Short mmCIF file of C-alpha atoms in Angstrom, two decimals:
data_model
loop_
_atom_site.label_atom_id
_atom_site.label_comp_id
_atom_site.label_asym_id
_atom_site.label_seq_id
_atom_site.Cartn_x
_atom_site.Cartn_y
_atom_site.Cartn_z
CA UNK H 1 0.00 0.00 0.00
CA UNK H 2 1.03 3.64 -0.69
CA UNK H 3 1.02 6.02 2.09
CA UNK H 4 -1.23 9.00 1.24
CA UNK H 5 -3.46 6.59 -1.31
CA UNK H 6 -7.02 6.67 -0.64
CA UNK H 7 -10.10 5.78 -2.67
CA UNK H 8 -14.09 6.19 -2.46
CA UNK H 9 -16.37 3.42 -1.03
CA UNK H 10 -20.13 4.45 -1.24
CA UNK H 11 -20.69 3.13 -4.49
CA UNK H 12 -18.79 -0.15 -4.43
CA UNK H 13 -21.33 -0.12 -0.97
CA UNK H 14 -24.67 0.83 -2.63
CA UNK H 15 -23.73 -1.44 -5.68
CA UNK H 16 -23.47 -4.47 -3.58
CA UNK H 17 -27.16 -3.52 -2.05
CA UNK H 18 -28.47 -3.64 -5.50
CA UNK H 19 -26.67 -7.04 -6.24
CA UNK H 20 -28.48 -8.37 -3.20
CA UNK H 21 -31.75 -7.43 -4.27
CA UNK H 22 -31.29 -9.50 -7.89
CA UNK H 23 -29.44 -11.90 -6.57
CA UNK H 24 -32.09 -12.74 -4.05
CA UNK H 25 -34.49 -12.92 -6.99
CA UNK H 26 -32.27 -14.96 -8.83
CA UNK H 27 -31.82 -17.61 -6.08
CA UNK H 28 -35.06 -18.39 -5.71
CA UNK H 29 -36.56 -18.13 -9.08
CA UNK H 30 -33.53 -20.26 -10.98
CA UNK H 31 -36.30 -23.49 -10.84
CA UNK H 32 -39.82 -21.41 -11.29
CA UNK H 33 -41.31 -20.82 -14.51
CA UNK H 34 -44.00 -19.48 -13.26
CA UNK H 35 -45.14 -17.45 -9.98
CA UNK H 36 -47.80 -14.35 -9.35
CA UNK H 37 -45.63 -12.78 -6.92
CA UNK H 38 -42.26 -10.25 -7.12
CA UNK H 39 -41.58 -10.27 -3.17
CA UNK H 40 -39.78 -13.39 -2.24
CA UNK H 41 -38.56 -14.25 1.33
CA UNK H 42 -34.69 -13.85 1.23
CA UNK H 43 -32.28 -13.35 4.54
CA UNK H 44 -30.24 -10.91 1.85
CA UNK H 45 -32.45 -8.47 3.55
CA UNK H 46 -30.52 -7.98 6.48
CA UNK H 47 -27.06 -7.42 5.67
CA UNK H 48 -28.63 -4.77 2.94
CA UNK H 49 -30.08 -2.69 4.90
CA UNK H 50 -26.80 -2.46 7.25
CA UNK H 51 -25.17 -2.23 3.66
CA UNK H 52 -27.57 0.27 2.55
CA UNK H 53 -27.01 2.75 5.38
CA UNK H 54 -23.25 2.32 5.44
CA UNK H 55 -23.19 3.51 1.73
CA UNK H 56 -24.60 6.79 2.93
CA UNK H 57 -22.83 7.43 5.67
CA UNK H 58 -19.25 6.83 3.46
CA UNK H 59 -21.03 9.32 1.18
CA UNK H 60 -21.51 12.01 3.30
CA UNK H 61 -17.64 11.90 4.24
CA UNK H 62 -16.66 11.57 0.76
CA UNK H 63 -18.00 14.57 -0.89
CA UNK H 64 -18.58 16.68 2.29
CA UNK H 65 -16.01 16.26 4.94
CA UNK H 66 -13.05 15.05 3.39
CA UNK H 67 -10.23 18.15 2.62
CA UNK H 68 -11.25 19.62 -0.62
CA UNK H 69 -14.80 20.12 0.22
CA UNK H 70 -13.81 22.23 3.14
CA UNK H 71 -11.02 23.80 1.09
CA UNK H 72 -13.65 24.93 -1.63
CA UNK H 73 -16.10 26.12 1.40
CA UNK H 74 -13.85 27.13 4.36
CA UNK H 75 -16.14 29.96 4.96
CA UNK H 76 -19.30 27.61 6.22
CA UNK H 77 -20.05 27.12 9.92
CA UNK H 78 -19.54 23.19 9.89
CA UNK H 79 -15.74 23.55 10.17
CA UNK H 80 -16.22 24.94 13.55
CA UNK H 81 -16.76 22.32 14.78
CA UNK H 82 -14.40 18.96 15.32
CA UNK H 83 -14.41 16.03 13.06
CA UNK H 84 -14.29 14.07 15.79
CA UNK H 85 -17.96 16.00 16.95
CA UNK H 86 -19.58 15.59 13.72
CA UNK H 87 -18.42 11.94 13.22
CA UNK H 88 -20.42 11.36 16.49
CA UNK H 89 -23.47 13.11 15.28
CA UNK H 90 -26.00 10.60 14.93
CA UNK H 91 -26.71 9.98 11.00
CA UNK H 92 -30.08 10.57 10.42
CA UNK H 93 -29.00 14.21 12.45
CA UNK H 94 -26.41 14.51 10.19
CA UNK H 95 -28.28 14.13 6.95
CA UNK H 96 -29.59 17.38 8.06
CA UNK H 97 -27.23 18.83 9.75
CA UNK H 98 -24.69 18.96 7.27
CA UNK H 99 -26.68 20.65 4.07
CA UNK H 100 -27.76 23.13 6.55
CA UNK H 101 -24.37 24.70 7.92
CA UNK H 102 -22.52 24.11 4.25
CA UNK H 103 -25.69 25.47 1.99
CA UNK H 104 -28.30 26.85 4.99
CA UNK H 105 -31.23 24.09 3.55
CA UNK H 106 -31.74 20.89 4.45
CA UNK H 107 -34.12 18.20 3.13
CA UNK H 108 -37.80 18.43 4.70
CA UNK H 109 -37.76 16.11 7.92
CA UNK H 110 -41.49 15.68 7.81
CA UNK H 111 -41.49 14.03 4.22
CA UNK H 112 -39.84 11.65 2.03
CA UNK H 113 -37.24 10.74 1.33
CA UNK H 114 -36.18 11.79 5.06
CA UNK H 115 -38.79 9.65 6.69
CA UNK H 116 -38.03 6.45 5.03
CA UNK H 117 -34.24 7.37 5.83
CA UNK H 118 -34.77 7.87 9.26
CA UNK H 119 -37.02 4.09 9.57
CA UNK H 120 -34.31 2.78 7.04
CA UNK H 121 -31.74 3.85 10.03
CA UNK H 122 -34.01 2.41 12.89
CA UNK H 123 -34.50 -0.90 10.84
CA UNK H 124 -30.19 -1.08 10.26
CA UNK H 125 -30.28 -0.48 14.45
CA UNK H 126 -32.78 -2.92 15.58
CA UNK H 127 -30.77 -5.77 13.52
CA UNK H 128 -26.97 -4.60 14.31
CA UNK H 129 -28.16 -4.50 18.14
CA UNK H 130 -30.74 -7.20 17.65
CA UNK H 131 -32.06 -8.49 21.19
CA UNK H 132 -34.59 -11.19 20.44
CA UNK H 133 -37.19 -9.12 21.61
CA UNK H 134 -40.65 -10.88 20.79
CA UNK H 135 -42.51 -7.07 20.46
CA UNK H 136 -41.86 -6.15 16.91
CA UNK H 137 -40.16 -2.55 15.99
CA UNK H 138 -43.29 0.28 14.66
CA UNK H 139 -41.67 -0.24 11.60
CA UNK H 140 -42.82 -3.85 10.76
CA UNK H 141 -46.50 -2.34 10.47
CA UNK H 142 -45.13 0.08 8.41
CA UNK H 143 -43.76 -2.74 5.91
CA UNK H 144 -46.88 -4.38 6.32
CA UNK H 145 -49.31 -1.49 5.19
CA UNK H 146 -46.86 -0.69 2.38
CA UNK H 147 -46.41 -4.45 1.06
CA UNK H 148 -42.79 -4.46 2.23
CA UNK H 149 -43.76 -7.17 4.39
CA UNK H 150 -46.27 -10.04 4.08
CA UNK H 151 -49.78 -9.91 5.53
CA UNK H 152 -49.91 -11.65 9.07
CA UNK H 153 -51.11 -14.82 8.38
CA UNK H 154 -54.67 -15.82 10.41
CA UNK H 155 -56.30 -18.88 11.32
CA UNK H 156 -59.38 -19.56 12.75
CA UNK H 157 -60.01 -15.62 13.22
CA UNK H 158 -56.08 -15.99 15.39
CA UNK H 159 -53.30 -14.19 13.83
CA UNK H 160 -50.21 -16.71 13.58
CA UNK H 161 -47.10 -14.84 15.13
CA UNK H 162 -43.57 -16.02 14.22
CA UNK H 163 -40.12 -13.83 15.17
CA UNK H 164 -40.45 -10.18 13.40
CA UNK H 165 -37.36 -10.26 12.09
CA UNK H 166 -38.73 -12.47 9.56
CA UNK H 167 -41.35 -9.94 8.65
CA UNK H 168 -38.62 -7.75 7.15
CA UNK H 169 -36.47 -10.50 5.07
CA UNK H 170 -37.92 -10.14 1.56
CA UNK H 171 -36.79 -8.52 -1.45
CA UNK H 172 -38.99 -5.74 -1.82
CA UNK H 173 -37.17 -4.69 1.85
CA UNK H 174 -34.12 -4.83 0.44
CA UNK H 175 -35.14 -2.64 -2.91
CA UNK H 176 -36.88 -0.37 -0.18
CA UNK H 177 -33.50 0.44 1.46
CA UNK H 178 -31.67 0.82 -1.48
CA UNK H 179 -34.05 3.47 -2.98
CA UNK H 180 -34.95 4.66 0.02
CA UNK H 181 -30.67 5.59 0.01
CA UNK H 182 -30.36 6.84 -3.71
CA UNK H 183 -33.97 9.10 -3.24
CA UNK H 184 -31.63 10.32 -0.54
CA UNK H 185 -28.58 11.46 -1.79
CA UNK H 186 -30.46 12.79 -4.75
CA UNK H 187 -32.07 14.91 -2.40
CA UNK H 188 -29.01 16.39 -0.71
CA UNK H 189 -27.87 16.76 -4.78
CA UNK H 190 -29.92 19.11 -5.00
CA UNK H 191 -29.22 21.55 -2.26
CA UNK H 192 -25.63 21.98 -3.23
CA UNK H 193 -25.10 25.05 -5.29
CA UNK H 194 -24.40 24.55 -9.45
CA UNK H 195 -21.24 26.12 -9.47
CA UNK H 196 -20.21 23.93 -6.05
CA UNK H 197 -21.08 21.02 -7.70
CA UNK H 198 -18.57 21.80 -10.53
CA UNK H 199 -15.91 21.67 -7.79
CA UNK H 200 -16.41 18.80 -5.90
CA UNK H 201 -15.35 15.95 -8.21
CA UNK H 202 -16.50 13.04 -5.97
CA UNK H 203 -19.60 14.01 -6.73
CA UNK H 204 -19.27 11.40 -9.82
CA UNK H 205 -19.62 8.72 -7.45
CA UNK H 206 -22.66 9.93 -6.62
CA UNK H 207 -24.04 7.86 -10.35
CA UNK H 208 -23.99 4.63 -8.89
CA UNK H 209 -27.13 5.66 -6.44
CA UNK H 210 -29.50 4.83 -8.49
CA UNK H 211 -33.00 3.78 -7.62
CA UNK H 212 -33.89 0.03 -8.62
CA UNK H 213 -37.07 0.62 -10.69
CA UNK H 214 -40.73 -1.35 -10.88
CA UNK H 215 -40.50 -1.04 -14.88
CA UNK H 216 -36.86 -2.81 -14.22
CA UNK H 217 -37.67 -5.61 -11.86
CA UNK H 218 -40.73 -6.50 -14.13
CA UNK H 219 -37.63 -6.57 -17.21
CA UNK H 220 -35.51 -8.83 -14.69
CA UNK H 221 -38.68 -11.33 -15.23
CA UNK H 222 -39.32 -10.91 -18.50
CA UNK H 223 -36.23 -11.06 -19.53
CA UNK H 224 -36.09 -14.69 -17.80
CA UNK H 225 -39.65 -15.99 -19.50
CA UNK H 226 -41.37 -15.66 -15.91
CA UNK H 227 -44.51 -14.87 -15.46
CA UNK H 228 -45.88 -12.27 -12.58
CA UNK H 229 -49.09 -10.52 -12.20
CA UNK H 230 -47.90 -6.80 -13.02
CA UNK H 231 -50.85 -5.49 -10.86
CA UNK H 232 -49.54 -6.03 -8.03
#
C-alpha cells in the first residue's frame, strides 16, 4: 500500500445492495417458470439494509467532509466544529445537519425521502443491536401497510405470530432500502449550489445511487420468460 493513497467506497457499498436485491431474486426463481408474486422471502435483507445505510454514511464523508470540500467552502459554519464532533453526530442528524451549515437548507424532515431514511436507520439499528425481543419494531407495520412485508397470516379468526425479524427479510425490503438511500442522496444533490457542484469531483460517485425501478424488476422477469401478475 502507498502512504497517502485513498479511494471512495459508497458506491462499491450501494452497488453491492443492488446485487443483493437481484441476486435474491435470482436464487429463488432459478427453478420457477412461473409465480404471481415479485416479493420473495430472502435473509439478503438484512445485511442490505446495514449495507444500505453504510453507503450513505461513506457518502456524506466523501464529498462533504473530506479536505477539498472544506477547502472549496472554508467559509461555512460546519468547520467549527471537530471532526471528531460531527463523526459522532448521529446519522439521520447529520443528513440534516450537514446541508444546513454548508448550503443553509436541508431536506424536509417531515417528508420523504427523510422519513423512510430515518425508519431505514431504525430498521439497520434494531438488527446490528438485535435483542430477540418478541414485540416487533413500529416499523414492521409500516412494511406491512406498504407491502414491504407479508400480511400476518390468520387462522381460525387468530393471527399466527412467528419472530419479526422475519417480517422484514424479503426482497422488496431490500429494494426499499436501497431506494430509500439513492432518493436520498439525490435529495441532498440538489441543495448543493451549481457552481459547487462543478468543484467537488466526488460528486461522480454519486451515479452509482440509483433507484432500482418497478418497470426494471418486471424486465428482470421478462427477460427470464417468468410470469408475474404486473398489478400487483
Amino acid at each position: 500500500m502507498v502512504a497517502g493513497i485513498s479511494t471512495t467506497i459508497s458506491g462499491t457499498l450501494i452497488s453491492h445492495a443492488r446485487n443483493m436485491y437481484f441476486q435474491s431474486l435470482e436464487s429463488y426463481f432459478q427453478e420457477i417458470s412461473f409465480t404471481e408474486i415479485t416479493n420473495i422471502d430472502t435473509h439478503l435483507s438484512l445485511p442490505a439494509f446495514i449495507t444500505s445505510v453504510a453507503s450513505i454514511e461513506a457518502w456524506l464523508n466523501e464529498v462533504f467532509l473530506n479536505k477539498l470540500s472544506k477547502s472549496l467552502l472554508k467559509d461555512s459554519s460546519l468547520w467549527i466544529f471537530s471532526n471528531n464532533w460531527i463523526e459522532k453526530v448521529e446519522l439521520g442528524n447529520k443528513i440534516l445537519l450537514i446541508p444546513q451549515l454548508l448550503f443553509n437548507k436541508t431536506l424536509n424532515k417531515r417528508s420523504h425521502p427523510y422519513q423512510d431514511m430515518a425508519m431505514l436507520i431504525k430498521v439497520r439499528n434494531e438488527i446490528v443491536h438485535y435483542k430477540m425481543s418478541p414485540t416487533p419494531p413500529k416499523f414492521v407495520n409500516e412494511f406491512r401497510n406498504r407491502g414491504i412485508s407479508p400480511a400476518p397470516i390468520k387462522h381460525e379468526g387468530k393471527v399466527l405470530c412467528g419472530p419479526w425479524i422475519y417480517d422484514i427479510t424479503t426482497s422488496e425490503a431490500i429494494r426499499w432500502a436501497h431506494n430509500t438511500v439513492c432518493a436520498t442522496v439525490e435529495e441532498l444533490i440538489s441543495l448543493i449550489p451549481e457552481d459547487v457542484k462543478q468543484r467537488l469531483p466526488l460528486l461522480k460517485q454519486s451515479s452509482a445511487f440509483k433507484a432500482i425501478s418497478t418497470e426494471e424488476v418486471y424486465k428482470w422477469f421478462s427477460d427470464r420468460n417468468i410470469k408475474v401478475n404486473s398489478k400487483k
